Amino acid sequence: MNISYAFGLVFYILSLFVLGLYPKVRILPVPFDASFLFHFFAFFLLYLFLFDRFKKKATSFFISFLIAGLIELLQWVAPSRSPSLFDFLYDLLGIATALIIGFKGKETTFKLLYSFFGFGYIPTGPGTLASLFFAVLIYLSKNLKMIYLWQIFIILLPIAVIASQKAEDLLTNDPAVCVIDEVVGMAFPLMFLKPDIFLYLLAFLFFRFFDILKPIGIKRLDKIKGGIGIVLDDLVAGLFALMVVKMVIIILSQAGINL
């Protein structure tokens, strides 16, 4: 198994355990508990990731079922979360759906992931548009508290590593159609900034600056092969963007402008 894919898969499974034991958060602005969507798609992807590597339906199903069951069992002893039969059923529904769609569905899903639902196929500036769309989407989610952005990041990061590795396997090294790495890079600074349109705009502009020009040694990270290398330079670009925005906040605060 490829190192990047193995890392992403292990990280993804760990993120499922972490989020499974964390208190439920109503993120979507809908009048009902939409957490079932997370359970369905999280285990839908888990089965596809496992099947893509092991090529065996029974093995992939068993591991997915085992992980879903272990998370539910751990919730019995976790003080922050109560077990739910419905959550477990949605896990199984996601696994079963992935099992049914088979190979063709798996390939289509990977294309949607690494292109970030088609943004990668836009002829001009796909990475810029994908990261901008993500920033706007997060900003418009008014009830998405800053403290919960890490939940999106912790599940998005391993997905990005796996999907980027798959894109490299199918296409070329760091293919232009693969833009989920830009989305993860954009997500990083947003985790540490309050949802202010000025701060988000600065984060976006500086992120694109560092990601496109790749100064301060970022370009060297491109030499790292695989999904980890594809995602890593965007994470570092996001880190530098965050540092610059924080410096701007400090400078403005000294001038009496608090953001």
JSON list of N, CA and C in Angstrom, two decimals, residues 6 33 57 67 77 83 93 106-108 118 122 135-136 139 143 156 163 187 190 207 210 228 241 254:
[
{"chain": "A", "resi": 6, "resn": "ALA", "atom": "N", "xyz": [-1.83, 4.93, 2.83]},
{"chain": "A", "resi": 6, "resn": "ALA", "atom": "CA", "xyz": [-1.91, 4.28, 4.14]},
{"chain": "A", "resi": 6, "resn": "ALA", "atom": "C", "xyz": [-2.04, 5.32, 5.25]},
{"chain": "A", "resi": 33, "resn": "ASP", "atom": "N", "xyz": [-31.94, 17.48, 12.87]},
{"chain": "A", "resi": 33, "resn": "ASP", "atom": "CA", "xyz": [-30.60, 16.97, 13.12]},
{"chain": "A", "resi": 33, "resn": "ASP", "atom": "C", "xyz": [-30.08, 16.30, 11.85]},
{"chain": "A", "resi": 57, "resn": "LYS", "atom": "N", "xyz": [-14.42, -7.11, -1.40]},
{"chain": "A", "resi": 57, "resn": "LYS", "atom": "CA", "xyz": [-15.65, -6.56, -0.84]},
{"chain": "A", "resi": 57, "resn": "LYS", "atom": "C", "xyz": [-15.88, -7.04, 0.59]},
{"chain": "A", "resi": 67, "resn": "ILE", "atom": "N", "xyz": [-15.46, -1.08, 12.54]},
{"chain": "A", "resi": 67, "resn": "ILE", "atom": "CA", "xyz": [-15.17, 0.28, 13.00]},
{"chain": "A", "resi": 67, "resn": "ILE", "atom": "C", "xyz": [-16.45, 0.98, 13.46]},
{"chain": "A", "resi": 77, "resn": "VAL", "atom": "N", "xyz": [-19.30, 4.32, 26.96]},
{"chain": "A", "resi": 77, "resn": "VAL", "atom": "CA", "xyz": [-18.46, 4.71, 28.10]},
{"chain": "A", "resi": 77, "resn": "VAL", "atom": "C", "xyz": [-17.97, 6.14, 27.99]},
{"chain": "A", "resi": 83, "resn": "PRO", "atom": "N", "xyz": [-24.66, 6.59, 22.84]},
{"chain": "A", "resi": 83, "resn": "PRO", "atom": "CA", "xyz": [-24.79, 5.73, 21.65]},
{"chain": "A", "resi": 83, "resn": "PRO", "atom": "C", "xyz": [-26.16, 5.89, 21.01]},
{"chain": "A", "resi": 93, "resn": "LEU", "atom": "N", "xyz": [-25.95, 1.88, 6.38]},
{"chain": "A", "resi": 93, "resn": "LEU", "atom": "CA", "xyz": [-26.56, 2.26, 5.11]},
{"chain": "A", "resi": 93, "resn": "LEU", "atom": "C", "xyz": [-25.52, 2.84, 4.16]},
{"chain": "A", "resi": 106, "resn": "LYS", "atom": "N", "xyz": [-17.12, 3.89, -7.44]},
{"chain": "A", "resi": 106, "resn": "LYS", "atom": "CA", "xyz": [-15.91, 4.24, -6.69]},
{"chain": "A", "resi": 106, "resn": "LYS", "atom": "C", "xyz": [-15.07, 5.24, -7.47]},
{"chain": "A", "resi": 107, "resn": "GLU", "atom": "N", "xyz": [-14.87, 4.97, -8.75]},
{"chain": "A", "resi": 107, "resn": "GLU", "atom": "CA", "xyz": [-14.06, 5.86, -9.57]},
{"chain": "A", "resi": 107, "resn": "GLU", "atom": "C", "xyz": [-14.71, 7.24, -9.70]},
{"chain": "A", "resi": 108, "resn": "THR", "atom": "N", "xyz": [-16.02, 7.27, -9.85]},
{"chain": "A", "resi": 108, "resn": "THR", "atom": "CA", "xyz": [-16.73, 8.55, -9.94]},
{"chain": "A", "resi": 108, "resn": "THR", "atom": "C", "xyz": [-16.60, 9.33, -8.64]},
{"chain": "A", "resi": 118, "resn": "GLY", "atom": "N", "xyz": [-16.11, 18.89, -8.95]},
{"chain": "A", "resi": 118, "resn": "GLY", "atom": "CA", "xyz": [-16.08, 19.42, -10.30]},
{"chain": "A", "resi": 118, "resn": "GLY", "atom": "C", "xyz": [-15.31, 20.71, -10.49]},
{"chain": "A", "resi": 122, "resn": "ILE", "atom": "N", "xyz": [-12.79, 23.19, -14.07]},
{"chain": "A", "resi": 122, "resn": "ILE", "atom": "CA", "xyz": [-12.95, 24.55, -14.59]},
{"chain": "A", "resi": 122, "resn": "ILE", "atom": "C", "xyz": [-11.65, 24.95, -15.29]},
{"chain": "A", "resi": 135, "resn": "ALA", "atom": "N", "xyz": [-14.19, 29.11, 1.27]},
{"chain": "A", "resi": 135, "resn": "ALA", "atom": "CA", "xyz": [-14.14, 30.21, 2.24]},
{"chain": "A", "resi": 135, "resn": "ALA", "atom": "C", "xyz": [-15.49, 30.91, 2.34]},
{"chain": "A", "resi": 136, "resn": "VAL", "atom": "N", "xyz": [-16.12, 31.15, 1.20]},
{"chain": "A", "resi": 136, "resn": "VAL", "atom": "CA", "xyz": [-17.43, 31.79, 1.19]},
{"chain": "A", "resi": 136, "resn": "VAL", "atom": "C", "xyz": [-18.47, 30.90, 1.86]},
{"chain": "A", "resi": 139, "resn": "TYR", "atom": "N", "xyz": [-18.00, 31.06, 5.55]},
{"chain": "A", "resi": 139, "resn": "TYR", "atom": "CA", "xyz": [-18.43, 32.37, 6.05]},
{"chain": "A", "resi": 139, "resn": "TYR", "atom": "C", "xyz": [-19.95, 32.47, 6.12]},
{"chain": "A", "resi": 143, "resn": "ASN", "atom": "N", "xyz": [-24.12, 29.83, 11.67]},
{"chain": "A", "resi": 143, "resn": "ASN", "atom": "CA", "xyz": [-24.17, 29.11, 12.95]},
{"chain": "A", "resi": 143, "resn": "ASN", "atom": "C", "xyz": [-23.03, 28.11, 13.10]},
{"chain": "A", "resi": 156, "resn": "LEU", "atom": "N", "xyz": [-11.49, 16.38, 6.61]},
{"chain": "A", "resi": 156, "resn": "LEU", "atom": "CA", "xyz": [-11.16, 16.78, 5.25]},
{"chain": "A", "resi": 156, "resn": "LEU", "atom": "C", "xyz": [-9.70, 16.49, 4.90]},
{"chain": "A", "resi": 163, "resn": "ALA", "atom": "N", "xyz": [-7.48, 11.27, -1.72]},
{"chain": "A", "resi": 163, "resn": "ALA", "atom": "CA", "xyz": [-7.97, 11.66, -3.04]},
{"chain": "A", "resi": 163, "resn": "ALA", "atom": "C", "xyz": [-6.83, 12.18, -3.92]},
{"chain": "A", "resi": 187, "resn": "ALA", "atom": "N", "xyz": [-8.74, 25.84, 4.39]},
{"chain": "A", "resi": 187, "resn": "ALA", "atom": "CA", "xyz": [-9.44, 25.53, 5.64]},
{"chain": "A", "resi": 187, "resn": "ALA", "atom": "C", "xyz": [-8.56, 25.78, 6.85]},
{"chain": "A", "resi": 190, "resn": "LEU", "atom": "N", "xyz": [-8.65, 29.35, 8.34]},
{"chain": "A", "resi": 190, "resn": "LEU", "atom": "CA", "xyz": [-10.01, 29.68, 8.77]},
{"chain": "A", "resi": 190, "resn": "LEU", "atom": "C", "xyz": [-10.32, 29.10, 10.15]},
{"chain": "A", "resi": 207, "resn": "PHE", "atom": "N", "xyz": [-3.24, 33.26, 1.17]},
{"chain": "A", "resi": 207, "resn": "PHE", "atom": "CA", "xyz": [-3.10, 31.84, 0.89]},
{"chain": "A", "resi": 207, "resn": "PHE", "atom": "C", "xyz": [-2.81, 31.60, -0.59]},
{"chain": "A", "resi": 210, "resn": "PHE", "atom": "N", "xyz": [0.86, 32.67, -1.37]},
{"chain": "A", "resi": 210, "resn": "PHE", "atom": "CA", "xyz": [1.87, 31.70, -0.96]},
{"chain": "A", "resi": 210, "resn": "PHE", "atom": "C", "xyz": [1.76, 30.39, -1.74]},
{"chain": "A", "resi": 228, "resn": "ILE", "atom": "N", "xyz": [0.63, 13.03, 0.24]},
{"chain": "A", "resi": 228, "resn": "ILE", "atom": "CA", "xyz": [1.15, 13.86, 1.33]},
{"chain": "A", "resi": 228, "resn": "ILE", "atom": "C", "xyz": [1.85, 15.09, 0.78]},
{"chain": "A", "resi": 241, "resn": "ALA", "atom": "N", "xyz": [-0.16, 32.08, 5.48]},
{"chain": "A", "resi": 241, "resn": "ALA", "atom": "CA", "xyz": [-1.26, 33.03, 5.33]},
{"chain": "A", "resi": 241, "resn": "ALA", "atom": "C", "xyz": [-1.84, 33.40, 6.69]},
{"chain": "A", "resi": 254, "resn": "GLN", "atom": "N", "xyz": [-2.92, 47.76, 17.37]},
{"chain": "A", "resi": 254, "resn": "GLN", "atom": "CA", "xyz": [-2.06, 48.82, 17.90]},
{"chain": "A", "resi": 254, "resn": "GLN", "atom": "C", "xyz": [-2.54, 50.20, 17.44]}
]
